[in-house]
Coordinates of C-alpha atoms in Angstrom, one line a residue:
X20 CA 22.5 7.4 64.5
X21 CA 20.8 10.5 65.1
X22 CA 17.6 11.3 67.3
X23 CA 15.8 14.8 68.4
X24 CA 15.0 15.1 72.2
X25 CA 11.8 17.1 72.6
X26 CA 12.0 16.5 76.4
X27 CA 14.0 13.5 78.0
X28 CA 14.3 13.6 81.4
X29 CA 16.3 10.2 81.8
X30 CA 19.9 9.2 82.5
X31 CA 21.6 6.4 81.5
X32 CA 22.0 3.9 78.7
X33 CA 19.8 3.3 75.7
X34 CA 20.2 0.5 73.5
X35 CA 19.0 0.7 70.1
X36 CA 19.3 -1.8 66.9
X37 CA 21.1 -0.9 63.9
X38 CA 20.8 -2.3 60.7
X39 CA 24.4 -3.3 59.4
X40 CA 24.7 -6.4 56.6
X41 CA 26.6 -9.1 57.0
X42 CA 27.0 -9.2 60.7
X43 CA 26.5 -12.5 62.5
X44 CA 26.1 -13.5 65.8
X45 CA 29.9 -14.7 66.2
X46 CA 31.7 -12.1 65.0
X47 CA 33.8 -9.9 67.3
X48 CA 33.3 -6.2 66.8
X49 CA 34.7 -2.9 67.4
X50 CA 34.0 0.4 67.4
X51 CA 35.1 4.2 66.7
X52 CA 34.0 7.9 67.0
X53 CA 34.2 9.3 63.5
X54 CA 32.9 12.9 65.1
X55 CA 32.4 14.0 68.5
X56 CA 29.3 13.0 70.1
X57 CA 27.0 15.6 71.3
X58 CA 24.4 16.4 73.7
X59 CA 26.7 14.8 76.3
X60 CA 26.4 11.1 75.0
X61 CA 28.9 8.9 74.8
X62 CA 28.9 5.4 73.0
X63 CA 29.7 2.3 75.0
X64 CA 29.3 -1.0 73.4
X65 CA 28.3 -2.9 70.4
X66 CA 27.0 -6.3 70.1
X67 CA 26.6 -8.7 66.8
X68 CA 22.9 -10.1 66.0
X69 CA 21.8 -11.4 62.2
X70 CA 22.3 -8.2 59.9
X71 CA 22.3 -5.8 63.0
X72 CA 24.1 -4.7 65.8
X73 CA 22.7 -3.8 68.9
X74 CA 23.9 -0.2 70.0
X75 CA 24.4 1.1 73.5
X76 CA 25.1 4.5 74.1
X77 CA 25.1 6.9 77.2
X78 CA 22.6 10.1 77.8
X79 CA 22.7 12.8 79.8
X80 CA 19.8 13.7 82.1
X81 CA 18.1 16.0 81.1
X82 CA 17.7 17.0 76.9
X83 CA 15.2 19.7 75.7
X84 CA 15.3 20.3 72.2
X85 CA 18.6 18.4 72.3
X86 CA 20.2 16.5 69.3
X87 CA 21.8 13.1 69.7
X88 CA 24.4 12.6 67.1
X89 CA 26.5 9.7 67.4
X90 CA 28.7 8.8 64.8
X91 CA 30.5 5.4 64.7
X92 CA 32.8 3.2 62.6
X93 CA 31.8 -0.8 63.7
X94 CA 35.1 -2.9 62.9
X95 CA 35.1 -7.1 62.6
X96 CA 38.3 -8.1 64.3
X97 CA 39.3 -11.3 62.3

């Protein structure tokens, strides 16, 4: 996931949908940093829905011009 800041002036967690097939609401997931995360975000949690997780992630306070670049692997645990 990747997003430009042109002027974010809040702190906190986000949550965002992502699209990822095959998920269903039972399933267990993990996750992984494949790259570090910039802009001083951090990821935090992934939850299943129908053919999409639900993302939460970390920002910092304040992001001018800033890039958000979070990288993840999402694992099923069987």
């Amino acid at each position: 996931m990747s997003r430009t800041l042109l002027l974010a002036l809040s702190s906190g967690m986000q949550r965002e949908y992502v699209a990822l097939t095959g998920v269903v609401p039972a399933d267990r997931l993990m996750f992984a940093a494949i790259a570090a995360c910039s802009a001083g975000c951090a990821p935090i949690n992934v939850y299943p829905d129908t053919n999409r997780v639900l993302f939460e992630y970390n920002t910092p306070a304040l992001g001018i011009g800033a890039v958000v670049n979070l990288q993840i692997a999402v694992y099923r645990v069987l």
